[in-house]
PDB file of C-alpha atoms in Angstrom:
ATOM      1  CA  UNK A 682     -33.821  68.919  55.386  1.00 91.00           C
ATOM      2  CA  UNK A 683     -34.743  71.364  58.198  1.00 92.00           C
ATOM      3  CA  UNK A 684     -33.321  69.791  60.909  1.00 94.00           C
ATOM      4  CA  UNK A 685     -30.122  68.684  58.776  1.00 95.00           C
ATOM      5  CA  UNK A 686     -29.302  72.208  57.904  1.00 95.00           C
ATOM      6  CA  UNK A 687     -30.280  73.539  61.843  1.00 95.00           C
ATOM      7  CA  UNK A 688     -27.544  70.673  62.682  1.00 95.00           C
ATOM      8  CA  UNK A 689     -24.809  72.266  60.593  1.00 95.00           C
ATOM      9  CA  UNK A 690     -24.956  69.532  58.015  1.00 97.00           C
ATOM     10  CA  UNK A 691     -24.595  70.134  54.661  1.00 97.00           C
ATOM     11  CA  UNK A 692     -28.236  70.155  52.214  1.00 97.00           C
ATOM     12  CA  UNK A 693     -29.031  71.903  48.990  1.00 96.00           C
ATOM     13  CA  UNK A 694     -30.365  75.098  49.423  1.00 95.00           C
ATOM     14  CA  UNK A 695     -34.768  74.386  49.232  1.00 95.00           C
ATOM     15  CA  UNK A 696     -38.353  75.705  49.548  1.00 94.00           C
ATOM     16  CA  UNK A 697     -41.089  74.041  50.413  1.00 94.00           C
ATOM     17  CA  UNK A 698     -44.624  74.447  48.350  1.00 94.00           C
ATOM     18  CA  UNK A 699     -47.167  72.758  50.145  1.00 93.00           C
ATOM     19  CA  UNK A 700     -50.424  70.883  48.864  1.00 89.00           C
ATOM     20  CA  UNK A 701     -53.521  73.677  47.865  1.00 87.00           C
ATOM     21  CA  UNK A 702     -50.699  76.533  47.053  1.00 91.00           C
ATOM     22  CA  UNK A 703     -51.307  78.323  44.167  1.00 90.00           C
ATOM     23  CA  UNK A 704     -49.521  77.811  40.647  1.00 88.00           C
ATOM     24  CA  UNK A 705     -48.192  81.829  41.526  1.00 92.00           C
ATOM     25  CA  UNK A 706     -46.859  80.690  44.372  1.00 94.00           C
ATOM     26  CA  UNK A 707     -44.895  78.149  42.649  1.00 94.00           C
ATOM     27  CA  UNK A 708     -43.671  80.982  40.118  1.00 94.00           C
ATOM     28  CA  UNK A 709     -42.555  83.229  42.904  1.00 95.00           C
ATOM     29  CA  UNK A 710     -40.494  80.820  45.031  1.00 96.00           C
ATOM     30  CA  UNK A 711     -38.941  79.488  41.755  1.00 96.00           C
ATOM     31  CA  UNK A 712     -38.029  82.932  40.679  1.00 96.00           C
ATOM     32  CA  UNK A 713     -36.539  84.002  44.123  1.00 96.00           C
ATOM     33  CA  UNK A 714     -34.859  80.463  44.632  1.00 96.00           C
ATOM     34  CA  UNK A 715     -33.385  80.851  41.403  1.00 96.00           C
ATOM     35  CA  UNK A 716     -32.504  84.459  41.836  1.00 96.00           C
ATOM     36  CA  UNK A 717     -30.501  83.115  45.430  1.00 93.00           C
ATOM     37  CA  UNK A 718     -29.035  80.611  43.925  1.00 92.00           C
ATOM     38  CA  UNK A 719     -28.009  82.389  40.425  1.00 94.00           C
ATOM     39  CA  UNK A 720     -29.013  79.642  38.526  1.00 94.00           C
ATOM     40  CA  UNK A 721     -31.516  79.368  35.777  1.00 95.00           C
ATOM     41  CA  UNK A 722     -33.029  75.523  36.177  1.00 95.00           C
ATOM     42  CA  UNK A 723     -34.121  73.917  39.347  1.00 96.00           C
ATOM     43  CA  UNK A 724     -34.741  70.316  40.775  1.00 95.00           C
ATOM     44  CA  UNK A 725     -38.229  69.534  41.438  1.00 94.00           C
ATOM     45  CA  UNK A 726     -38.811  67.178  44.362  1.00 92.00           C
ATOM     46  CA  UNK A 727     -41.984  65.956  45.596  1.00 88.00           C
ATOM     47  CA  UNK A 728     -42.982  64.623  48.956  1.00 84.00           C
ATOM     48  CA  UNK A 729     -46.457  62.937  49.585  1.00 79.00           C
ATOM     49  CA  UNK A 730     -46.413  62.467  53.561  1.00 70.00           C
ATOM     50  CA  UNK A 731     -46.744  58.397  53.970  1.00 65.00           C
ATOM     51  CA  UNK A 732     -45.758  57.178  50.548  1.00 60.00           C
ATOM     52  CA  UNK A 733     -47.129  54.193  48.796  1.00 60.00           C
ATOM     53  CA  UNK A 734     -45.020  51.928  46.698  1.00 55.00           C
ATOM     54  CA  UNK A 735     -45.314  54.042  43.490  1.00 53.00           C
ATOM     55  CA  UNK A 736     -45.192  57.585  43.659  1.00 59.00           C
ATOM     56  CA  UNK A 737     -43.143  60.307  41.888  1.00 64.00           C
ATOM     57  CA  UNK A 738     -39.924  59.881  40.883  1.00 67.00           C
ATOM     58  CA  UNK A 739     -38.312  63.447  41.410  1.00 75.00           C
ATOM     59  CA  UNK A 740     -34.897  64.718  41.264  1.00 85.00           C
ATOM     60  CA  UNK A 741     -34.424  65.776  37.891  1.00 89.00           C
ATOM     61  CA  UNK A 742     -33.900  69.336  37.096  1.00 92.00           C
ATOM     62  CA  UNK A 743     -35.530  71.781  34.639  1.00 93.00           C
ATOM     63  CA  UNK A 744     -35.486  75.503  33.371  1.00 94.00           C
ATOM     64  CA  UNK A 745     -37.568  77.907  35.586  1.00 95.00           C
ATOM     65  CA  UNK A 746     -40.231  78.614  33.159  1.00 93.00           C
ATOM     66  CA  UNK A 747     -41.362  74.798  33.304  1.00 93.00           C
ATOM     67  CA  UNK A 748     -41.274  74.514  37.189  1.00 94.00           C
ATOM     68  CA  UNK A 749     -44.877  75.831  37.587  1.00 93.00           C
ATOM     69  CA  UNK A 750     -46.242  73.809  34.866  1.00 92.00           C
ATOM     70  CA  UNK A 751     -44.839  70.739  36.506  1.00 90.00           C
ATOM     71  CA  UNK A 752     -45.455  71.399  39.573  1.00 92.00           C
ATOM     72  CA  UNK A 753     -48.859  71.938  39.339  1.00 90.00           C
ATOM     73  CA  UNK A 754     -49.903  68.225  38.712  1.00 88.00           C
ATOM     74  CA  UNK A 755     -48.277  67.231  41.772  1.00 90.00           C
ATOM     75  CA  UNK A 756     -49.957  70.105  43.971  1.00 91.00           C
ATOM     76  CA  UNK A 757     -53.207  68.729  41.938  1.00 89.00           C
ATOM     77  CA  UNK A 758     -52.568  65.073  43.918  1.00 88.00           C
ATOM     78  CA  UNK A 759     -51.863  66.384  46.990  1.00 89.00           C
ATOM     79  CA  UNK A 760     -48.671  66.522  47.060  1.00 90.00           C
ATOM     80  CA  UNK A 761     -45.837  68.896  48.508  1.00 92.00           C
ATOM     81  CA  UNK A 762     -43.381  70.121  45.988  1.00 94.00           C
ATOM     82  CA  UNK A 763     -39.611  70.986  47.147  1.00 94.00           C
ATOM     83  CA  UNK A 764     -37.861  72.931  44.598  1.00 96.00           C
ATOM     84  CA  UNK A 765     -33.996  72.839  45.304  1.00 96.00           C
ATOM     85  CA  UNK A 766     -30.691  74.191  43.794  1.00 95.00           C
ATOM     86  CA  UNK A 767     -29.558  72.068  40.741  1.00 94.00           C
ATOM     87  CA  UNK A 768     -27.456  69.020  41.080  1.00 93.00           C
ATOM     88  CA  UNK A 769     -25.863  66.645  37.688  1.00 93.00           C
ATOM     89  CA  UNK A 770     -26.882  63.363  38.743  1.00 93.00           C
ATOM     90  CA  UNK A 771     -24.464  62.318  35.952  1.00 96.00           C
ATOM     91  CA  UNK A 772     -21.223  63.201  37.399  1.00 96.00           C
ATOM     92  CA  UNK A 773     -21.546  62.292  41.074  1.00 97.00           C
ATOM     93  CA  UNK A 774     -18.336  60.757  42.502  1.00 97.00           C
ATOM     94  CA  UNK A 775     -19.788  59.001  45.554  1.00 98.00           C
ATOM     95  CA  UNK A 776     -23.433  58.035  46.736  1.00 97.00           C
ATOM     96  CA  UNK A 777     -24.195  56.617  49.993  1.00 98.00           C
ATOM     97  CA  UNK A 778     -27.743  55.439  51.732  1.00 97.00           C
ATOM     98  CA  UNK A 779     -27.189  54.855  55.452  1.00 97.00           C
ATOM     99  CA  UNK A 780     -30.060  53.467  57.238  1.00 96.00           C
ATOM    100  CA  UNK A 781     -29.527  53.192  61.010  1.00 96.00           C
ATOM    101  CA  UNK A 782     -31.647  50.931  63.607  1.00 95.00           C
ATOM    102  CA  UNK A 783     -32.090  51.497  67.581  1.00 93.00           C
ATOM    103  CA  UNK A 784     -31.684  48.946  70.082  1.00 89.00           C
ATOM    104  CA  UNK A 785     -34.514  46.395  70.745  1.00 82.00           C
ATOM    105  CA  UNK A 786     -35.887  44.045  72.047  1.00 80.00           C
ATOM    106  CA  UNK A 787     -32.236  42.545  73.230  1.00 77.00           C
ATOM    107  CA  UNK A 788     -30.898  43.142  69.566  1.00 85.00           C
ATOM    108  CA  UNK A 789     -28.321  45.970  69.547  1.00 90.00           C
ATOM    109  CA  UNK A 790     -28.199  48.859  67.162  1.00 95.00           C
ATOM    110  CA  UNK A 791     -26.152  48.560  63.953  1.00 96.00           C
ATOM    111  CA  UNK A 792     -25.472  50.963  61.071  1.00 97.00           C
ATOM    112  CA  UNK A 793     -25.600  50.011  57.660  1.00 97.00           C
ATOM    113  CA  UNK A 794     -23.848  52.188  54.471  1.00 98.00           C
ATOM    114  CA  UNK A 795     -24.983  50.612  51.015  1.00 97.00           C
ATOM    115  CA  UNK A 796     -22.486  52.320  48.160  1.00 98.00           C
ATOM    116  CA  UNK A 797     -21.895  53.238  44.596  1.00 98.00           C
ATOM    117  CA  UNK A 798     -18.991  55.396  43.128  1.00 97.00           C
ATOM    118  CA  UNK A 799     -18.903  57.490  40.168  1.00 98.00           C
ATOM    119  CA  UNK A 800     -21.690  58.252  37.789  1.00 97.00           C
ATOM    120  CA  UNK A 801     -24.620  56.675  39.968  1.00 97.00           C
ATOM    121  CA  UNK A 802     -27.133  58.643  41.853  1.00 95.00           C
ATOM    122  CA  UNK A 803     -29.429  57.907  44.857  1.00 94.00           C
ATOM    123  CA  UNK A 804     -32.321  57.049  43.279  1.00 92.00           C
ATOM    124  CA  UNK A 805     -30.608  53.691  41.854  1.00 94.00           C
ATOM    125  CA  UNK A 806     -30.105  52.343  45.355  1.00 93.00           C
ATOM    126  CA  UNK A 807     -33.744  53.628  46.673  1.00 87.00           C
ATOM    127  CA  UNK A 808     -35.697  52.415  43.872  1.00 82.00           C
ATOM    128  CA  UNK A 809     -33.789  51.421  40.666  1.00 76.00           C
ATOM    129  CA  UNK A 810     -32.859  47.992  41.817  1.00 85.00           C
ATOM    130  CA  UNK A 811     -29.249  47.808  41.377  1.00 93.00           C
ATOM    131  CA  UNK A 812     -27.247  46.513  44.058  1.00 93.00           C
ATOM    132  CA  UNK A 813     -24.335  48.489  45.893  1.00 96.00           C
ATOM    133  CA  UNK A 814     -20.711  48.047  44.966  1.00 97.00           C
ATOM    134  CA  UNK A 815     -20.146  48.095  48.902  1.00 97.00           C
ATOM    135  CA  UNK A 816     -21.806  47.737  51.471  1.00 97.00           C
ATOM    136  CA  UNK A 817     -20.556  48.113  54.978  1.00 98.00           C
ATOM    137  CA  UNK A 818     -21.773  47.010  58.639  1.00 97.00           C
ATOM    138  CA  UNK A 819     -21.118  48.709  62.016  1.00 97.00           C
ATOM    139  CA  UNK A 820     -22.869  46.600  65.184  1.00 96.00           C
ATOM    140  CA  UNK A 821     -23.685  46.800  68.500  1.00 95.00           C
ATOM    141  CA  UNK A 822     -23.873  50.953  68.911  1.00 96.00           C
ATOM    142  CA  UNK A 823     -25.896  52.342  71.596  1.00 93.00           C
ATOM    143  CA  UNK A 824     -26.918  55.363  70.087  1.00 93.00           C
ATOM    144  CA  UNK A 825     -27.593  56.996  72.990  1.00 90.00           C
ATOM    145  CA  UNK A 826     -24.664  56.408  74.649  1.00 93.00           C
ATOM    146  CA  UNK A 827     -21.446  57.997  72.256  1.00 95.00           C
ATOM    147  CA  UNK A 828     -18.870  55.832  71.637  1.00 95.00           C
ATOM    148  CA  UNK A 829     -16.332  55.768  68.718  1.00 95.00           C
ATOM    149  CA  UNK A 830     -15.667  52.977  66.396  1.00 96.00           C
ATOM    150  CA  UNK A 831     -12.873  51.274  66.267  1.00 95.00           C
ATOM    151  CA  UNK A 832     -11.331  49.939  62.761  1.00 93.00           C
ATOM    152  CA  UNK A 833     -12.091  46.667  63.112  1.00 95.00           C
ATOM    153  CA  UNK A 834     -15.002  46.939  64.127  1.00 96.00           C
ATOM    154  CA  UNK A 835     -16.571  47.861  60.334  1.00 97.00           C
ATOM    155  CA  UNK A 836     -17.177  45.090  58.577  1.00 97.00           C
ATOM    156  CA  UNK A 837     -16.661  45.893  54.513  1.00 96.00           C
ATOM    157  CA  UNK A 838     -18.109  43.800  52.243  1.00 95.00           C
ATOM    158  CA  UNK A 839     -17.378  44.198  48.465  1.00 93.00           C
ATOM    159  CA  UNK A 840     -19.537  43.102  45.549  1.00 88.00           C
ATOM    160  CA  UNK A 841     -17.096  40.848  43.705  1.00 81.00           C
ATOM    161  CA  UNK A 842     -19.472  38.304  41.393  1.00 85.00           C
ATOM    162  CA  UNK A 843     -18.029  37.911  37.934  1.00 83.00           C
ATOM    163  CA  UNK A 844     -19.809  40.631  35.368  1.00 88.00           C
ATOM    164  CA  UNK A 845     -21.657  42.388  37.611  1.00 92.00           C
ATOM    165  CA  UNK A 846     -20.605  45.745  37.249  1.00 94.00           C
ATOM    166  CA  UNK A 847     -21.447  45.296  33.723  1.00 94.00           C
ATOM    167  CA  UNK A 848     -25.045  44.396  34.158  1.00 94.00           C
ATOM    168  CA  UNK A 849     -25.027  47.113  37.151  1.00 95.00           C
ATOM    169  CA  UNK A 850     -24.342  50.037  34.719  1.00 96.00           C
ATOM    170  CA  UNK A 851     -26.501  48.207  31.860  1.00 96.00           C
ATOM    171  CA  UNK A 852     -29.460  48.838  34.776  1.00 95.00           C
ATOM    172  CA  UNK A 853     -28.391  52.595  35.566  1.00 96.00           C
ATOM    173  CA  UNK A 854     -28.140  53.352  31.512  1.00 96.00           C
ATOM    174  CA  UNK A 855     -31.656  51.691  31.022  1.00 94.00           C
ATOM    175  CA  UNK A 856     -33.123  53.748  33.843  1.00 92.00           C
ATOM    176  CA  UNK A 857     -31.793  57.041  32.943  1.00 94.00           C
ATOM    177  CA  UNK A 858     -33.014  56.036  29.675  1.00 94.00           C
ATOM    178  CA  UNK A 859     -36.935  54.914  30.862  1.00 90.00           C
ATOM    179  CA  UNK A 860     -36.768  57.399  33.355  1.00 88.00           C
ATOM    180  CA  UNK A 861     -34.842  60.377  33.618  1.00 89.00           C
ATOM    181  CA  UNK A 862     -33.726  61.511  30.341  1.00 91.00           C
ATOM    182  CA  UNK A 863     -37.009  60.574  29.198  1.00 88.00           C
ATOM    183  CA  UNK A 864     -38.810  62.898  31.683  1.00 84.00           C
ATOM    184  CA  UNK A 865     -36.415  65.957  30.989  1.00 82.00           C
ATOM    185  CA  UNK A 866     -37.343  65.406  27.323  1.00 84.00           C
ATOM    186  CA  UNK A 867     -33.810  64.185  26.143  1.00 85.00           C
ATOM    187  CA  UNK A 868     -34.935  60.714  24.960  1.00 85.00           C
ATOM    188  CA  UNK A 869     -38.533  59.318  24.290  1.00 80.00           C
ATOM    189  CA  UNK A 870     -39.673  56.739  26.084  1.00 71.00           C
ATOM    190  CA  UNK A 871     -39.115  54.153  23.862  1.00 78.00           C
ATOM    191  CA  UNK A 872     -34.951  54.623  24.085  1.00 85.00           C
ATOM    192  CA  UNK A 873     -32.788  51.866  25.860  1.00 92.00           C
ATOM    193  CA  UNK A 874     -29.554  51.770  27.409  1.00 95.00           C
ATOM    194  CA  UNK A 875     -27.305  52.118  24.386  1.00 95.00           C
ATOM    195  CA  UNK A 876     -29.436  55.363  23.632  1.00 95.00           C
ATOM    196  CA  UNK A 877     -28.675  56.591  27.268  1.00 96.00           C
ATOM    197  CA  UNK A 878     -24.681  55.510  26.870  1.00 97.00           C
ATOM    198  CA  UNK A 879     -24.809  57.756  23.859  1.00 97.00           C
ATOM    199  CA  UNK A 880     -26.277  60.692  25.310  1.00 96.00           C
ATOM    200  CA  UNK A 881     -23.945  60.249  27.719  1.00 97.00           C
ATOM    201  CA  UNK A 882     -20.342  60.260  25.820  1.00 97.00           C
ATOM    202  CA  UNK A 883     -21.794  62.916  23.641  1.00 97.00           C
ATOM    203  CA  UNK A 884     -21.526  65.538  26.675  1.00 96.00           C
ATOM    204  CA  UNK A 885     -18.639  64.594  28.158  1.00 97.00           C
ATOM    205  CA  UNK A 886     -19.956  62.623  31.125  1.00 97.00           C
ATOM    206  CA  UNK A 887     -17.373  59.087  31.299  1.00 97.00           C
ATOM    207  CA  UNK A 888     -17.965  58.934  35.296  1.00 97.00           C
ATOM    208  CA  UNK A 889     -19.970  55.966  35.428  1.00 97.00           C
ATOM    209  CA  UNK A 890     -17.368  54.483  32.252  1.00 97.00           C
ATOM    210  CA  UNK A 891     -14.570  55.045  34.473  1.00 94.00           C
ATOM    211  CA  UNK A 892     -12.696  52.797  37.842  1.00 93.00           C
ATOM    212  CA  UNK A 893     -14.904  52.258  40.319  1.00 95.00           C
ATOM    213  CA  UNK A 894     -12.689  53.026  43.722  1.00 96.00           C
ATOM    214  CA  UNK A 895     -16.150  53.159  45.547  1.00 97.00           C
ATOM    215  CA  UNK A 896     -14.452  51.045  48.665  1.00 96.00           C
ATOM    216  CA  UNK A 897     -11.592  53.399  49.200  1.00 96.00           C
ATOM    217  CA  UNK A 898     -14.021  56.637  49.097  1.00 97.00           C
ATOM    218  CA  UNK A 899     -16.150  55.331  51.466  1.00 97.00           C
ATOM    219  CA  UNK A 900     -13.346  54.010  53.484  1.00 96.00           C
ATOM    220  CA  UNK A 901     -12.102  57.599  54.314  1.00 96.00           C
ATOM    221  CA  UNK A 902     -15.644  59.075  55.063  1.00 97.00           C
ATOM    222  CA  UNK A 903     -16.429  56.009  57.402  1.00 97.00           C
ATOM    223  CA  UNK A 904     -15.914  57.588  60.798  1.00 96.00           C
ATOM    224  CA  UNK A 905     -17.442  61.132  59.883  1.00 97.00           C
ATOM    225  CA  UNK A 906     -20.584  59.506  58.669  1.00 98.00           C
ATOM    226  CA  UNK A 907     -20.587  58.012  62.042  1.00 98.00           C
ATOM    227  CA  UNK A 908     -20.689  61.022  63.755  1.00 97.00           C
ATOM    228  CA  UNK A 909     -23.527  62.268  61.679  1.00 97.00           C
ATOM    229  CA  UNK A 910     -25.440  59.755  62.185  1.00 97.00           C
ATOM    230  CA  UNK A 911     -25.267  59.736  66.168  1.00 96.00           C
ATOM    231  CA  UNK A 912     -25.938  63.486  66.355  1.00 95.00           C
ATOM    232  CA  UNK A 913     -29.219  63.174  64.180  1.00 95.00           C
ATOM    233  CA  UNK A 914     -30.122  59.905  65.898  1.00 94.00           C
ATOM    234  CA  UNK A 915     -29.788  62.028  69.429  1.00 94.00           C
ATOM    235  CA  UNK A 916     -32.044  65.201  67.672  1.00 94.00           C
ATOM    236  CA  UNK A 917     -34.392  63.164  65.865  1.00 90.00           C
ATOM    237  CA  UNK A 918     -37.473  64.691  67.091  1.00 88.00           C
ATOM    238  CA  UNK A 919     -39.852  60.907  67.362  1.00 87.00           C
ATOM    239  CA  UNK A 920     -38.193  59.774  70.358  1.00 86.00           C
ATOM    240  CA  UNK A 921     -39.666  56.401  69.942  1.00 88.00           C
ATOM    241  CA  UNK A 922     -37.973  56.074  66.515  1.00 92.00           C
ATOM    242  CA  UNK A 923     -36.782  52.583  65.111  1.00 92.00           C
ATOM    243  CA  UNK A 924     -35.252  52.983  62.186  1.00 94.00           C
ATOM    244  CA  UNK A 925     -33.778  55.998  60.277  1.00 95.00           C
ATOM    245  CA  UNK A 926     -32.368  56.586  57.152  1.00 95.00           C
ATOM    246  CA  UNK A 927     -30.965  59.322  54.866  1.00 96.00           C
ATOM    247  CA  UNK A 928     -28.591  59.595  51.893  1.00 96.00           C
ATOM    248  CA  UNK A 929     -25.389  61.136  51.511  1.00 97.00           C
ATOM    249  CA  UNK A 930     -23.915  62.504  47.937  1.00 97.00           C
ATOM    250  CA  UNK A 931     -20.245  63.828  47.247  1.00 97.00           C
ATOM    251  CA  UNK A 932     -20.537  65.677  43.788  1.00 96.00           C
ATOM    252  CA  UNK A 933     -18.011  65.878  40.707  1.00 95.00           C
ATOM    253  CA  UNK A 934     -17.232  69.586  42.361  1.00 89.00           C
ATOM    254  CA  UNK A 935     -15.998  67.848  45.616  1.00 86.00           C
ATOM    255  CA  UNK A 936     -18.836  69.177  47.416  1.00 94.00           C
ATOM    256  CA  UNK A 937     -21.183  66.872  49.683  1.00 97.00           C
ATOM    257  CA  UNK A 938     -24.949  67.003  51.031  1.00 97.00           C
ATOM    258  CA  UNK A 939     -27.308  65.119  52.669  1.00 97.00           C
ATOM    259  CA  UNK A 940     -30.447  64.762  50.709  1.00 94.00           C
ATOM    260  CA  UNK A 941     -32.948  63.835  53.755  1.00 90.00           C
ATOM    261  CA  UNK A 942     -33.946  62.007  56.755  1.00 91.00           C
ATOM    262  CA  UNK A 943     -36.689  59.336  57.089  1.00 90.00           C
ATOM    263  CA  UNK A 944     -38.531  57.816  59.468  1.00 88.00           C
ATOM    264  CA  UNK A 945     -39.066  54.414  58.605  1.00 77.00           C
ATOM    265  CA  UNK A 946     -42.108  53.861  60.935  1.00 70.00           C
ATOM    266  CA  UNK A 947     -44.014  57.206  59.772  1.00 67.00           C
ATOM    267  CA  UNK A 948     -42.934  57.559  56.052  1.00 64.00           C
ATOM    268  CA  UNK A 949     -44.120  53.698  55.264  1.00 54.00           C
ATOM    269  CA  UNK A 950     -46.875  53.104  57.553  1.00 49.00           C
ATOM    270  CA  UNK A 951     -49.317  52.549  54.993  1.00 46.00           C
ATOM    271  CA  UNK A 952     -47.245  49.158  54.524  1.00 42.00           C
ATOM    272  CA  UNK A 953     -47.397  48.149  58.414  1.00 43.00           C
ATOM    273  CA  UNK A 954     -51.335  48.625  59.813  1.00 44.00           C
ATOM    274  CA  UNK A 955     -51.763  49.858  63.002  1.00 39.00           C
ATOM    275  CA  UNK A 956     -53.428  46.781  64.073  1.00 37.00           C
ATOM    276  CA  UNK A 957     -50.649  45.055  63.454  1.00 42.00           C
ATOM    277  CA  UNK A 958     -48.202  47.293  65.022  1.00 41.00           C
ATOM    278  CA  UNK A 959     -50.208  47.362  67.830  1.00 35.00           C
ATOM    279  CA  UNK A 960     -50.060  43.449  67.968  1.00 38.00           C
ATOM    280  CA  UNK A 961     -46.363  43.484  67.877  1.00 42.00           C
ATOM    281  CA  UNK A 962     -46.505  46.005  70.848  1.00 36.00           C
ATOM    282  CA  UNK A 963     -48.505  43.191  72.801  1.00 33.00           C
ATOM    283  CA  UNK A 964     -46.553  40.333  71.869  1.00 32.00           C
TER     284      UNK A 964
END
């Protein structure tokens, strides 16, 4: 999120409470993020250096007073906490996870965008197994050699099989219902989707009820992602990186961020041993 901001791209406003701080700590960056920010809840997010296959699901955001409470289990494991300016995950208009891979090994560089429009959030592409609306393919970039795109040149693909936008928002009502609502204490755990459409209509949020003109939005933003992409592939500080990815948000307020950037190699390691990256090295 560091380098994102230094790079004049847009982030949420953050600190950073690293593993073996103390719960006062906690309470004092909460209180003077909050007081920056004028807002009186904030979004606890958690980072765990090379991340298994389960680990915390953060995002969600809650009143001040319970930040240090929560916060404290995840310290407990050894975990960094992020506390960041509050976001509704229920209204967003546009979500976006880009993943981009270097040349190699005689197979050029390519940038994929995987998309869903209004009322979905980032964690349902990362991790709540629904699939994007659209997804869209740029090949053969050299990434460290700037060239623009032409128009032809993306390659859109729409998902068009009968009924499954239905059974896509069935998935995002039964996760906010399993997950998120149930973890800010809106729903128990036992709720289902039709408990999570509910709370949804009740307050006002239609988004995800709504058209879905996903492909047009991320028609528009296309080239400009591009050209975010090159500039943090060119000041990406492992210069032996292989594959990057972040995620890219435009909010009901019209506003946009970039939530972070990953390393593929460092973040996931656990899942590739070094003996066998060092075997594919040799080969």
């Amino acid at each position: 999120m560091a380098l994102l901001h230094s790079l004049g791209l847009p982030v949420l406003n953050a600190c950073l409470i690293q593993p073996g701080d103390s719960t006062a700590t906690v309470r004092t960056a909460a209180r003077a993020l909050a007081a920056c920010t004028g807002t009186e809840t904030l979004m606890i997010r958690s980072d765990g250096g090379v991340e298994k296959k389960q680990y915390y699901r953060g995002g969600n955001t809650f009143p001040v007073h319970d930040i240090s409470p929560r916060a404290a289990g995840l310290l407990a494991d050894g975990r960094a906490v992020i506390l960041a300016e509050p976001t509704n995950r229920f209204t967003n208009r546009l979500t976006v996870l880009i993943r981009i891979d270097r040349s190699r090994s005689g197979r050029p560089g390519s940038m994929t965008l995987e998309a869903l429009g209004p009322g979905y959030d980032v964690a349902d592409l990362t991790r709540g197994q629904i699939p994007p609306q659209v997804t869209v393919q740029l090949d053969d970039i050299d990434f460290a050699c700037y060239r623009p795109p032409r128009w032809h040149e993306w390659r859109i693909i729409g998902d068009k099989c009968p009924g499954v936008e239905q059974v896509r928002r069935r998935r995002r009502l039964q996760r906010l219902a399993t997950q998120t609502l149930a973890d800010g204490g809106h729903l128990d755990g036992e709720a289902g989707a039709a408990h999570a459409e509910t709370w949804l209509r009740e307050r006002g949020y239609l988004q995800l009820f709504g058209p879905q003109p996903t492909r047009e939005a991320l028609a528009k933003r296309m080239p400009r992602l591009f050209e975010d992409m090159f500039i943090l592939a060119m000041s990406q500080p492992n210069r032996n990186w292989r594959c990057l990815a972040t995620a890219f948000t435009v909010f009901e307020e019209r506003r946009t961020v970039y939530w972070d950037l990953v390393d593929g190699e460092r973040k996931y390691a656990a899942t590739a041993p070094v003996v066998g990256r060092l075997g594919e090295r040799v080969a």
